Short mmCIF file of C-alpha atoms in Angstrom, two decimals:
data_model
loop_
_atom_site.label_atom_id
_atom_site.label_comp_id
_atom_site.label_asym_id
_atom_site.label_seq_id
_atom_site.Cartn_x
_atom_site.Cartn_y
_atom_site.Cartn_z
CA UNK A 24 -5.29 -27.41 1.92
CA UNK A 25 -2.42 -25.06 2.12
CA UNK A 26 -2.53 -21.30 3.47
CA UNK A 27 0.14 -19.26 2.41
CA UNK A 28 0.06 -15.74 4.59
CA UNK A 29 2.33 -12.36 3.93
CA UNK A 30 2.22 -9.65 6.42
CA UNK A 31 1.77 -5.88 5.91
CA UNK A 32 5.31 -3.75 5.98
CA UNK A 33 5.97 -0.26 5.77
CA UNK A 34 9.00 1.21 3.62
CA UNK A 35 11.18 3.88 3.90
CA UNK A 36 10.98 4.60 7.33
CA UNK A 37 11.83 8.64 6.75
CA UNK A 38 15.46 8.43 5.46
CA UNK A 39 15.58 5.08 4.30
CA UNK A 40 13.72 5.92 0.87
CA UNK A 41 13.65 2.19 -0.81
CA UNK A 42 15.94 0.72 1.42
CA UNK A 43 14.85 -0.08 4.94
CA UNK A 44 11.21 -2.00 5.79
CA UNK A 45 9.39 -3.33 8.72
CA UNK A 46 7.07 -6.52 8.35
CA UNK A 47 4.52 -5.67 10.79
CA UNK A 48 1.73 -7.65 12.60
CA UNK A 49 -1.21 -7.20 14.94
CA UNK A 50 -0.33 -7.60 18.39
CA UNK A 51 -2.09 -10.81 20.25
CA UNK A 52 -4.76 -9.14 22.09
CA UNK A 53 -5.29 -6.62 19.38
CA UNK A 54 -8.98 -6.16 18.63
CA UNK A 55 -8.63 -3.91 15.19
CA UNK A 56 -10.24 -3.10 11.77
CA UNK A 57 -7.36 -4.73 10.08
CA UNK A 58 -5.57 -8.35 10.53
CA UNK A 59 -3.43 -6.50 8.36
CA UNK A 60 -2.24 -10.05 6.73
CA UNK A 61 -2.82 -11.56 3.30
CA UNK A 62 -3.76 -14.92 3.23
CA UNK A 63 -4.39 -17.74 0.45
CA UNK A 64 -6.14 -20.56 1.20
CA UNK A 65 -5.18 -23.21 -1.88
CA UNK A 66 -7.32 -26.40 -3.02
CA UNK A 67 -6.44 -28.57 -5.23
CA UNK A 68 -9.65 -30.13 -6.74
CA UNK A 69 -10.73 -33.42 -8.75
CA UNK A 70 -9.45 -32.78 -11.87
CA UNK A 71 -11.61 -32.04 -14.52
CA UNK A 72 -14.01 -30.10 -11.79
CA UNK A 73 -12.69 -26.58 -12.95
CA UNK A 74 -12.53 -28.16 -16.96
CA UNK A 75 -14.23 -24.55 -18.60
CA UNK A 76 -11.77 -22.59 -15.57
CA UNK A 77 -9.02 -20.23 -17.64
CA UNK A 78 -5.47 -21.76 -16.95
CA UNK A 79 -7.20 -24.62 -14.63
CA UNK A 80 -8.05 -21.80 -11.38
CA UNK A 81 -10.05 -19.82 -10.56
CA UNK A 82 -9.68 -17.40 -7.21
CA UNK A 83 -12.73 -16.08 -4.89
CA UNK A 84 -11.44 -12.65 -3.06
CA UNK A 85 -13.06 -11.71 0.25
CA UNK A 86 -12.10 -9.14 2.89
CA UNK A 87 -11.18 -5.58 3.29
CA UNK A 88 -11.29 -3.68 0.06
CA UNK A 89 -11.95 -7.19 -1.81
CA UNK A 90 -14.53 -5.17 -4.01
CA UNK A 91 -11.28 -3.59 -5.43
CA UNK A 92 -9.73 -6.76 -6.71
CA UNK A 93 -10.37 -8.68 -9.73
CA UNK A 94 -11.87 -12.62 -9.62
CA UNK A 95 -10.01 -13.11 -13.21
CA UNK A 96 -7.09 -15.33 -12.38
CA UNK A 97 -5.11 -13.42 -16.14
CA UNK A 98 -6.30 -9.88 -14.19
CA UNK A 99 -5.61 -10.89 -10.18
CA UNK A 100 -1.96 -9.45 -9.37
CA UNK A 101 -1.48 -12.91 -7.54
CA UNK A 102 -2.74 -15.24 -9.94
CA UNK A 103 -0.37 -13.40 -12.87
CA UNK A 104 2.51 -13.54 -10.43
CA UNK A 105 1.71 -17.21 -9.89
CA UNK A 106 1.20 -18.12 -13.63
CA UNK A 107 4.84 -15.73 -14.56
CA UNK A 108 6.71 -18.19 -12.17
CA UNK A 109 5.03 -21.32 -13.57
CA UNK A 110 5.64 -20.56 -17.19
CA UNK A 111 9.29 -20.18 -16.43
CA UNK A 112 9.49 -23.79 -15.59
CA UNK A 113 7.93 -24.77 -18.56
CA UNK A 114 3.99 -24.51 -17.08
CA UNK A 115 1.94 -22.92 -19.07
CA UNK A 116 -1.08 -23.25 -16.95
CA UNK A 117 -2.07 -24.60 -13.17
CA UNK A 118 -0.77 -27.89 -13.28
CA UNK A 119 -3.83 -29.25 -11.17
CA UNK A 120 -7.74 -27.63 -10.70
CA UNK A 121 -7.34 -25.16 -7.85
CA UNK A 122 -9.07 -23.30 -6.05
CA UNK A 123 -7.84 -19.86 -4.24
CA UNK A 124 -9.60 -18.38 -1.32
CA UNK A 125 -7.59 -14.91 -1.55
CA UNK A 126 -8.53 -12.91 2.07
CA UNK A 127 -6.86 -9.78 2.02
CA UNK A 128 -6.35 -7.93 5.45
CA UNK A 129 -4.13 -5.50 4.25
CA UNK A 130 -5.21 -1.70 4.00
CA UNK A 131 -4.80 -1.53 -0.41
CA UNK A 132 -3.31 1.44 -1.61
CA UNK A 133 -2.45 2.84 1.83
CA UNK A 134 1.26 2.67 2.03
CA UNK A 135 1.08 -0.93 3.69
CA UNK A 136 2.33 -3.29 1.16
CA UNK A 137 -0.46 -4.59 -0.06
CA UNK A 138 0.90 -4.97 -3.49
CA UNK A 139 3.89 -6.40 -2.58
CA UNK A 140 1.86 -8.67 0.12
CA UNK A 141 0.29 -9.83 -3.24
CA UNK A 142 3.41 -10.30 -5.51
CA UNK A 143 5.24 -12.31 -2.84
CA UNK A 144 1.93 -14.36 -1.97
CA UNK A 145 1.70 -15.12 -5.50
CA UNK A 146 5.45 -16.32 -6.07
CA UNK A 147 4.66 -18.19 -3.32
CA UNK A 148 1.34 -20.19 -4.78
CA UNK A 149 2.93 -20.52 -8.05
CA UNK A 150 6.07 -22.20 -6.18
CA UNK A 151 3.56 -24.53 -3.97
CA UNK A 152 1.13 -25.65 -7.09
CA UNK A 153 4.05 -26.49 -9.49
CA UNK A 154 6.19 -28.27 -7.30
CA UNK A 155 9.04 -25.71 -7.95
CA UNK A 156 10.96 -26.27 -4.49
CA UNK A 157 12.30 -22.82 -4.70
CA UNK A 158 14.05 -21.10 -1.64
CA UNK A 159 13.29 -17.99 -0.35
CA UNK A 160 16.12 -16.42 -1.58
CA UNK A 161 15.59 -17.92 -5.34
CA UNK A 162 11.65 -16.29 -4.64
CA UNK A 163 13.52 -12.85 -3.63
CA UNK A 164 14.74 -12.87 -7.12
CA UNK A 165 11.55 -13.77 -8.94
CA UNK A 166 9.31 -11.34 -6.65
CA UNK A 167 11.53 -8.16 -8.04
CA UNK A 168 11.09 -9.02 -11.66
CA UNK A 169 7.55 -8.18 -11.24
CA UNK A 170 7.70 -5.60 -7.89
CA UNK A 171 11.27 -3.33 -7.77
CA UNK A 172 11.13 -2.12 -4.56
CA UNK A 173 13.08 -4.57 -2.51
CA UNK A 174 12.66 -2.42 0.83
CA UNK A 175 8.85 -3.74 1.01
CA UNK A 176 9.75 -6.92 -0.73
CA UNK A 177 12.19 -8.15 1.50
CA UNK A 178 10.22 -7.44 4.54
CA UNK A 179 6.96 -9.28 3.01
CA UNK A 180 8.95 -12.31 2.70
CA UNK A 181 11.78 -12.64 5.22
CA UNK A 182 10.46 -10.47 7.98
CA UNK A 183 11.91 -8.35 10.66
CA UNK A 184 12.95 -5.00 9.99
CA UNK A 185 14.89 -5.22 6.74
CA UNK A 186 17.31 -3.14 4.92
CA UNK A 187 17.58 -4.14 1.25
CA UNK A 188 19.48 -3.21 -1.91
CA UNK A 189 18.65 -4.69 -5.91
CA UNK A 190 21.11 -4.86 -8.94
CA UNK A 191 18.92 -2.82 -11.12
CA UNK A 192 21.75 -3.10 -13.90
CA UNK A 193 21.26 -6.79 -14.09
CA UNK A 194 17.20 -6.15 -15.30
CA UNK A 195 16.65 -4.71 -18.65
CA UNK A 196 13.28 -6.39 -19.29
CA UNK A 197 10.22 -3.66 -18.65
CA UNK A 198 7.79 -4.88 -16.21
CA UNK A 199 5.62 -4.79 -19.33
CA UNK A 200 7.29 -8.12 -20.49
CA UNK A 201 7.68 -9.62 -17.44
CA UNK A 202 3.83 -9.81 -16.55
CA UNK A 203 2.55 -9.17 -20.23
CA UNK A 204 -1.69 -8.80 -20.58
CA UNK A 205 -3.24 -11.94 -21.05
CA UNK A 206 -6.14 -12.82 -22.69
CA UNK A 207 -7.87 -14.87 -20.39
CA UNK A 208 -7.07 -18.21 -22.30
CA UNK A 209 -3.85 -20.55 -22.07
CA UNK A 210 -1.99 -19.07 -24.57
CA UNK A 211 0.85 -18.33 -22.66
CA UNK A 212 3.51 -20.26 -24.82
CA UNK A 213 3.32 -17.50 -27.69
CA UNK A 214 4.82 -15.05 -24.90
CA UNK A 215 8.29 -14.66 -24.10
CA UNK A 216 9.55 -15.70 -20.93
CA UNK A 217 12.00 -13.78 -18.84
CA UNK A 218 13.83 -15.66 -15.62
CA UNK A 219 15.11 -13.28 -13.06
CA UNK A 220 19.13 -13.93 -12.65
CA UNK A 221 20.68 -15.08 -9.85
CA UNK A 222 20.60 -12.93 -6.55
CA UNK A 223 19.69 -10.04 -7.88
CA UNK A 224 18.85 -8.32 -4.59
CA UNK A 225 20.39 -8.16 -1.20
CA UNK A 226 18.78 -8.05 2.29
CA UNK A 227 19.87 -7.95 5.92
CA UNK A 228 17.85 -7.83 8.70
CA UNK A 229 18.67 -5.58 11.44
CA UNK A 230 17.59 -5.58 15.30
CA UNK A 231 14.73 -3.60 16.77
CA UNK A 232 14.43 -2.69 19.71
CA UNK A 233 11.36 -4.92 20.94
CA UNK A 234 9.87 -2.29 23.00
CA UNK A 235 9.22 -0.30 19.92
CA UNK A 236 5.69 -0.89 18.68
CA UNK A 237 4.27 0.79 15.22
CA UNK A 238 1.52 3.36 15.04
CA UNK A 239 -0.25 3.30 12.03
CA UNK A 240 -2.95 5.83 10.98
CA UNK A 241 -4.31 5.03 7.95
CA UNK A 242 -7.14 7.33 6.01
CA UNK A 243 -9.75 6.72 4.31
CA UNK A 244 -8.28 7.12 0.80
CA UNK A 245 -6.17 5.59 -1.78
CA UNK A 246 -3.16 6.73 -3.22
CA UNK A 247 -1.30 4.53 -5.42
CA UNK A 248 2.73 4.23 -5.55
CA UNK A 249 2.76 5.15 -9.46
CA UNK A 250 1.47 8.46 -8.39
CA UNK A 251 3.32 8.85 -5.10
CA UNK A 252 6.63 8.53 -7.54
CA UNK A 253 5.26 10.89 -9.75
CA UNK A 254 5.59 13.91 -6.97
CA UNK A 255 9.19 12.60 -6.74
CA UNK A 256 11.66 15.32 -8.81
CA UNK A 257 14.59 13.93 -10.89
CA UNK A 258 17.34 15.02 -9.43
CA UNK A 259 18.54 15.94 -6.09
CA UNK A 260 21.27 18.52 -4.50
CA UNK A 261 24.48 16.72 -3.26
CA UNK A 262 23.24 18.69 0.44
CA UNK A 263 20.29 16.46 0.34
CA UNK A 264 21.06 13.19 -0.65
CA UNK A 265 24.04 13.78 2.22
CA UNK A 266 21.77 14.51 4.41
CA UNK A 267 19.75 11.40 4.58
CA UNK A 268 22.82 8.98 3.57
CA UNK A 269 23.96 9.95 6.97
CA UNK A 270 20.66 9.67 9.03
CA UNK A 271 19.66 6.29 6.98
CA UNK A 272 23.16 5.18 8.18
CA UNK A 273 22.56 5.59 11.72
CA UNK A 274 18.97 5.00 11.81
CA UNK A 275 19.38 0.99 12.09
CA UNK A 276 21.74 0.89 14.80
CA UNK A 277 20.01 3.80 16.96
CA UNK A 278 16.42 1.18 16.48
CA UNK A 279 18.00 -1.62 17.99
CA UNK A 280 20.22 -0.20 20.73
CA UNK A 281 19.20 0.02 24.09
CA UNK A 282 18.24 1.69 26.22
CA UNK A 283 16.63 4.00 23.02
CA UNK A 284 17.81 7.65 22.53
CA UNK A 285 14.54 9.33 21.52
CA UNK A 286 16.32 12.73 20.61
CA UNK A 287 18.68 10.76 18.31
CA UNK A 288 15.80 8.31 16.61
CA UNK A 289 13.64 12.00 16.05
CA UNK A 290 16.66 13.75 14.17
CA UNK A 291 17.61 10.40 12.33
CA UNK A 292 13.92 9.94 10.79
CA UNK A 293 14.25 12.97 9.02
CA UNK A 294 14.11 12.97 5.73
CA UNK A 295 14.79 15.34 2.44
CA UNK A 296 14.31 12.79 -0.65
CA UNK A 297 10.52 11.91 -0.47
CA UNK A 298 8.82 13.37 2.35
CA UNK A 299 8.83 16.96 1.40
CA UNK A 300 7.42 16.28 -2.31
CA UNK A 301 4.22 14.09 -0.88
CA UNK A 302 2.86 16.30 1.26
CA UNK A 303 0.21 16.97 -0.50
CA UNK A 304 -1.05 13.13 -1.02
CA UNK A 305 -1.86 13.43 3.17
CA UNK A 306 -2.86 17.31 3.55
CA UNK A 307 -1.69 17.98 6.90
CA UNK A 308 1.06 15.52 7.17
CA UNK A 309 3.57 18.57 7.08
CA UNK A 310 2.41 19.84 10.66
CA UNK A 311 2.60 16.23 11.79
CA UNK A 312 6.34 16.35 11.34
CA UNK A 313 6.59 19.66 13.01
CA UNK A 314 4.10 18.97 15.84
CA UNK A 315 4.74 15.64 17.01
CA UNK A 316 8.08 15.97 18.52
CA UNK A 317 10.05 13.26 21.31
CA UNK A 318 9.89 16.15 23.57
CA UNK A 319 6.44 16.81 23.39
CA UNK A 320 5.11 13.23 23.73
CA UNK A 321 6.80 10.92 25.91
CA UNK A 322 7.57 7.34 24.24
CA UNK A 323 7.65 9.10 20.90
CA UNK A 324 10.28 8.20 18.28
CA UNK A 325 9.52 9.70 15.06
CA UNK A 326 7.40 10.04 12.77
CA UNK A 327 6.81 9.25 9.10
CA UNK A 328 5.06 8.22 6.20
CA UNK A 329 4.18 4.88 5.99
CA UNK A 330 5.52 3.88 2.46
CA UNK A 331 4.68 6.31 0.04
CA UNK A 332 1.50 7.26 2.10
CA UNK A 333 -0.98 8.15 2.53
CA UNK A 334 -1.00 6.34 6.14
CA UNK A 335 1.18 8.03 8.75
CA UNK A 336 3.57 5.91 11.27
CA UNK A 337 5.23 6.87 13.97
CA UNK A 338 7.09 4.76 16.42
CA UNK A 339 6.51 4.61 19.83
CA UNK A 340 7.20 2.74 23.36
CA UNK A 341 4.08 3.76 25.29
CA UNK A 342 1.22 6.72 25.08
CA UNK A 343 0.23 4.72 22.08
CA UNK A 344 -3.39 6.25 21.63
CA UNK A 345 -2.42 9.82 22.80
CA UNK A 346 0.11 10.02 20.09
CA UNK A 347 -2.83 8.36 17.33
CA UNK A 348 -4.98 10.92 18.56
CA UNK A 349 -2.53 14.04 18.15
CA UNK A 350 -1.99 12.74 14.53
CA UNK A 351 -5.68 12.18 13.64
CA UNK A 352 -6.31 15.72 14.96
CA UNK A 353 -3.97 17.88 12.69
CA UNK A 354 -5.13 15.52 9.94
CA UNK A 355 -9.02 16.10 10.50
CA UNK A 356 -8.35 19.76 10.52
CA UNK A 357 -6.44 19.53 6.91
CA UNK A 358 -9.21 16.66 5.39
CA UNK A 359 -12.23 15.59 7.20
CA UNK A 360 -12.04 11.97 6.22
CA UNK A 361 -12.63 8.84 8.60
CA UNK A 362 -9.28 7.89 10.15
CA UNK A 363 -8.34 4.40 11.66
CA UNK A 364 -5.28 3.51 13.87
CA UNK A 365 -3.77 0.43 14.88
CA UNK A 366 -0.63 -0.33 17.05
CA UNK A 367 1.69 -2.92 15.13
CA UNK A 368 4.34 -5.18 16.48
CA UNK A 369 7.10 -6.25 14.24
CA UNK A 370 6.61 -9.88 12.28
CA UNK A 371 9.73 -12.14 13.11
CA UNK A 372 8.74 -14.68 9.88
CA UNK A 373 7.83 -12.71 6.98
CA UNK A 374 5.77 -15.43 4.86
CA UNK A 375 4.49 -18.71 5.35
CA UNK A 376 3.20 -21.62 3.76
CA UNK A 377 1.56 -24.33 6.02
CA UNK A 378 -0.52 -27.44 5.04
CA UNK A 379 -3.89 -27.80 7.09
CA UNK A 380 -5.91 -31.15 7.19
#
């Protein structure tokens, strides 16, 4: 058996709108709602054991939010991911019967990756059944034909706090083409195929400072990135997009220095560009900005949306649960909804595939 596993991320981190990600785990001793991973567990069966299976698979999802996911392998985000990356090499269906144990640990919907958790895991088990042998960097470029937001990408699969760029010039194929509806049978040779070209995207990973930990507040509500953009206006004033090209500059470097300088951090997480047109996908997120302030709440960093909401992160070196508390507090009062927190560590390895006997 194989397990592939892709860890959460958050994007944007204030200034940094679709550029700069953190891949984030559970600390060790964490005891939380969330393992806030996505794993696939992959079997390769006799053959001839799946025979009336649609493309030869067929995928069991269990886990948080798992009722939200479809068990049809031409409907499942990561088993159409898997069968767009096969059928560019000429595979039209899964080359052997297998079986896919999808366990998703990943808040969906809530500003935590979970579709790009799936897009990369699904690259991933599409490389692994059909004996691809792609790299990681060859994956990059297949994951953002399908998901074009290389900020949550990049962190998925390489890990670490990322900052990441794509040559959106270089794709003229609609997303519509690249992961066309199927009809549940393997029919896939009638469709056009579209490879991604070469290094389309660009990464880097930056340092962070490891005494920063990630505070996550995550409500209990949905709100998906297609309508999150939607707030977004067309255009922007020269003063704003100056404004956070110049904190999304110095953000990195100020993460990874040390010691920290919380007053600097605090004015670089500022943002003009998304922020301000989503406040009303978390009611009460406004106040958050104004409230929680470094001088306020000692160990505090800044705060943010995680993503495009609607969970809230704010970065932290100690008072962890004081500062969750003060968050979850001017939320209640805006939306009485339940409200879960978690502390997050950055995740050093981004995605994995291991074999298990």
């Amino acid at each position: 058996m194989k397990i592939i596993r892709v860890p959460a991320t958050s994007a944007n981190l204030g200034p940094g709108f679709d550029v700069l990600g953190l891949a984030l785990k559970s600390a060790p001793a964490a005891s939380q709602r969330f393992s806030n991973l996505l794993e696939l567990q992959i079997e390769e069966l006799c053959q001839g054991s799946l025979s009336s299976a649609p493309w030869n698979c067929e995928i069991i999802c269990e886990g948080e939010g798992s009722e939200l996911l479809s068990s049809l392998v031409h409907e499942n985000l990561v088993t159409q991911v898997a069968l767009y990356v096969l059928r560019c090499h000429g595979k039209e269906a899964f080359p052997s019967a297998t079986r896919v144990r999808l366990i998703t640990g990943i808040p969906i919907s809530r500003g935590l990756g979970s579709s790009a958790a799936a897009v990369v895991a699904g690259i991933m088990l599409g490389n692994e059944v059909g004996d691809l042998g792609l790299s990681k960097e060859r994956i990059f470029d297949y994951c953002l034909m399908v998901e074009r937001h290389p900020d949550n990408i990049a962190a998925a699969l390489f890990g670490g706090f990322i900052g990441a760029f794509m040559d959106t010039a270089r794709i003229e194929i609609p997303l519509s083409e690249v992961l066309p509806k199927l009809s549940g049978g393997t029919d896939t040779g009638i469709l056009p195929v579209h490879k991604p070209p070469l290094a389309i995207g660009s990464y880097h990973q930056y340092r962070l400072n490891p005494d920063i930990k990630a505070i996550i507040v995550i409500p209990d509500f949905h709100s998906k990135t297609v309508e999150a953009r939607s707030q977004l206006p067309h255009s922007y004033t020269r003063e704003d997009v100056i404004f956070n090209i110049q904190r999304c500059s110095l953000l990195p470097v100020l993460l990874g220095e040390t010691p920290l300088h919380a007053a600097k951090i605090s004015e670089a997480m500022r943002d003009r560009l998304h922020q301000p047109y989503r406040t009303n996908i978390v009611p009460g997120f406004g106040k958050v900005l104004l409230e929680l302030r470094y001088d306020k709440y000692p160990g505090l960093l800044g705060t943010c949306l995680s993503g495009a909401g609607p969970s809230v992160m704010a970065l932290a070196t100690q008072n962890f649960e004081m500062i969750a508390q003060a968050i979850i507090t001017i939320l209640s009062a805006a939306q009485d909804v339940r409200y879960d927190w978690q502390v997050l560590e950055l995740a050093p390895d981004g995605a994995t595939c291991n074999c298990i006997k």
